[in-house]
């Protein structure tokens, strides 16, 4: 489904151009980016006509009956997952996109979503340079040396007693 049509484009442009609202404020209404709203408003201001969507844009395609038949046939023989089924079909000389194989198999009930695999991975709060600095401090504390660490343009001399006292509670 497309997010915008003529009526929605007109509303977005009017809100920004005539009612002085910010593009980011109105963009969230139709789930588009603020930048896209800016582009539509700019085109309106240059031409004094509301922007129109392209009629010849690429349509969404579905699997053909033959592709569906091949997927069913191959799945019943091998019981593979969508990704591996893609390669099996390719090996046999047939083509079907991975994402469409996945959607087809999901609609048939042969596979299901695993929410744990869809979770966003947690990242460390520290960036690489701080993590590297911390690692160097730990190594030097273990060697009982006073480290000289460069962090960008700033030079830090860390005393052993400071490092040892901050590491001791962790052990």
Coordinates of C-alpha atoms in Angstrom, one line a residue:
X1 CA 0.0 0.0 0.0
X2 CA 1.3 3.4 -0.9
X3 CA 1.4 6.0 2.0
X4 CA 0.5 9.0 -0.1
X5 CA -2.2 10.0 -2.6
X6 CA -3.2 13.3 -4.2
X7 CA -5.4 14.3 -1.2
X8 CA -2.7 13.5 1.4
X9 CA 0.0 15.3 -0.6
X10 CA -2.2 18.4 -0.8
X11 CA -2.9 18.3 2.9
X12 CA 0.8 17.9 3.8
X13 CA 1.8 20.8 1.5
X14 CA -0.9 23.1 2.8
X15 CA 0.0 22.5 6.4
X16 CA 3.6 23.5 5.8
X17 CA 3.2 26.2 3.2
X18 CA 0.0 27.9 4.3
X19 CA -0.4 27.1 8.0
X20 CA 3.4 27.4 8.9
X21 CA 3.8 24.0 10.5
X22 CA 7.1 22.2 10.6
X23 CA 7.5 19.3 8.1
X24 CA 8.5 16.9 11.0
X25 CA 5.2 17.7 12.8
X26 CA 3.0 16.8 9.9
X27 CA 5.1 14.0 8.5
X28 CA 4.3 11.6 11.3
X29 CA 0.6 11.8 10.4
X30 CA 1.1 9.7 7.2
X31 CA 4.2 7.9 8.4
X32 CA 6.6 9.6 5.9
X33 CA 9.9 11.4 6.7
X34 CA 10.2 15.1 7.3
X35 CA 12.6 15.3 4.4
X36 CA 10.0 13.9 2.0
X37 CA 7.5 16.6 3.1
X38 CA 10.2 19.2 2.5
X39 CA 10.7 17.9 -1.0
X40 CA 7.0 18.1 -1.7
X41 CA 6.7 21.6 -0.4
X42 CA 9.8 22.7 -2.4
X43 CA 8.2 21.4 -5.6
X44 CA 5.0 23.2 -4.8
X45 CA 6.8 26.5 -4.2
X46 CA 8.7 26.2 -7.5
X47 CA 5.8 25.2 -9.7
X48 CA 2.8 26.5 -7.8
X49 CA 1.2 23.1 -8.5
X50 CA 0.7 20.3 -6.1
X51 CA 3.2 17.5 -6.7
X52 CA 1.7 14.3 -8.3
X53 CA 2.8 10.8 -7.8
X54 CA 4.2 8.9 -10.8
X55 CA 1.7 6.7 -12.5
X56 CA 4.3 4.5 -14.0
X57 CA 6.1 3.6 -10.7
X58 CA 7.1 0.0 -10.2
X59 CA 4.1 -2.1 -9.1
X60 CA 4.3 -4.6 -6.4
X61 CA 4.7 -8.1 -7.9
X62 CA 3.4 -11.4 -6.5
X63 CA 4.7 -14.9 -7.1
X64 CA 3.3 -16.6 -10.2
X65 CA 1.3 -19.8 -9.9
X66 CA 4.3 -21.7 -11.4
X67 CA 6.7 -20.3 -8.8
X68 CA 4.2 -21.2 -6.0
X69 CA 3.9 -24.7 -7.3
X70 CA 7.7 -25.1 -7.5
X71 CA 8.1 -23.8 -3.9
X72 CA 5.5 -26.2 -2.6
X73 CA 7.0 -29.1 -4.5
X74 CA 10.5 -28.3 -3.3
X75 CA 9.4 -27.7 0.3
X76 CA 7.6 -31.0 0.5
X77 CA 10.6 -32.9 -0.7
X78 CA 13.3 -31.1 1.4
X79 CA 11.5 -29.4 4.3
X80 CA 14.0 -26.6 4.1
X81 CA 13.8 -23.1 5.6
X82 CA 13.0 -20.2 3.2
X83 CA 16.6 -19.1 2.8
X84 CA 17.9 -22.6 2.1
X85 CA 14.9 -23.3 -0.1
X86 CA 15.9 -20.3 -2.2
X87 CA 19.3 -21.9 -2.9
X88 CA 17.7 -25.3 -3.6
X89 CA 15.3 -23.7 -6.1
X90 CA 18.3 -21.8 -7.7
X91 CA 20.2 -25.1 -7.9
X92 CA 17.2 -26.7 -9.7
X93 CA 17.1 -23.8 -12.2
X94 CA 14.1 -21.8 -10.8
X95 CA 14.0 -18.3 -9.4
X96 CA 11.9 -16.8 -6.7
X97 CA 13.0 -13.9 -4.3
X98 CA 13.8 -14.9 -0.8
X99 CA 11.4 -12.4 0.8
X100 CA 8.5 -13.7 -1.3
X101 CA 9.4 -17.3 -0.5
X102 CA 9.3 -16.4 3.2
X103 CA 5.9 -14.6 2.9
X104 CA 4.4 -17.5 0.9
X105 CA 5.6 -20.1 3.4
X106 CA 4.4 -17.9 6.3
X107 CA 0.9 -17.6 4.7
X108 CA 0.8 -21.4 4.3
X109 CA 1.7 -21.9 8.0
X110 CA 4.9 -23.8 7.3
X111 CA 7.0 -21.3 9.2
X112 CA 6.3 -18.6 11.9
X113 CA 8.0 -15.6 13.4
X114 CA 10.4 -15.9 16.2
X115 CA 10.2 -12.7 18.2
X116 CA 13.5 -13.3 20.0
X117 CA 15.3 -13.1 16.6
X118 CA 13.5 -9.9 15.7
X119 CA 14.7 -8.0 18.7
X120 CA 17.2 -5.2 18.2
X121 CA 20.6 -6.1 19.5
X122 CA 21.8 -4.2 22.5
X123 CA 24.9 -2.2 22.0
X124 CA 27.5 -1.0 24.5
X125 CA 27.0 2.6 25.8
X126 CA 30.7 3.4 25.3
X127 CA 32.2 4.1 22.0
X128 CA 35.3 2.3 20.8
X129 CA 37.9 4.8 22.0
X130 CA 36.7 4.8 25.6
X131 CA 36.4 1.0 25.6
X132 CA 40.0 0.8 24.3
X133 CA 41.2 3.3 26.9
X134 CA 39.5 1.2 29.7
X135 CA 41.1 -2.0 28.4
X136 CA 44.6 -0.3 28.4
X137 CA 44.1 0.8 32.0
X138 CA 43.2 -2.7 33.1
X139 CA 46.2 -4.2 31.4
X140 CA 48.6 -1.6 32.8
X141 CA 47.2 -2.1 36.3
X142 CA 47.9 -5.8 36.0
X143 CA 51.5 -5.0 35.0
X144 CA 51.8 -2.5 37.8
X145 CA 53.0 0.2 35.5
X146 CA 52.1 3.9 35.1
X147 CA 50.5 4.1 31.7
X148 CA 50.8 6.9 29.2
X149 CA 47.6 6.9 27.1
X150 CA 46.8 9.2 24.2
X151 CA 43.2 10.0 23.8
X152 CA 42.9 12.1 20.6
X153 CA 45.0 15.3 21.2
X154 CA 45.0 15.0 25.0
X155 CA 47.6 13.0 26.9
X156 CA 46.6 11.3 30.1
X157 CA 49.0 10.1 32.7
X158 CA 47.1 7.7 35.0
X159 CA 48.6 6.8 38.4
X160 CA 48.7 3.2 39.3
X161 CA 47.0 3.8 42.6
X162 CA 43.9 5.4 40.9
X163 CA 43.7 2.5 38.5
X164 CA 44.2 -0.2 41.2
X165 CA 41.6 1.4 43.5
X166 CA 39.0 1.5 40.7
X167 CA 39.6 -2.1 39.6
X168 CA 39.8 -3.6 43.1
X169 CA 36.1 -3.5 43.9
X170 CA 35.3 -5.2 40.6
X171 CA 37.4 -8.3 41.4

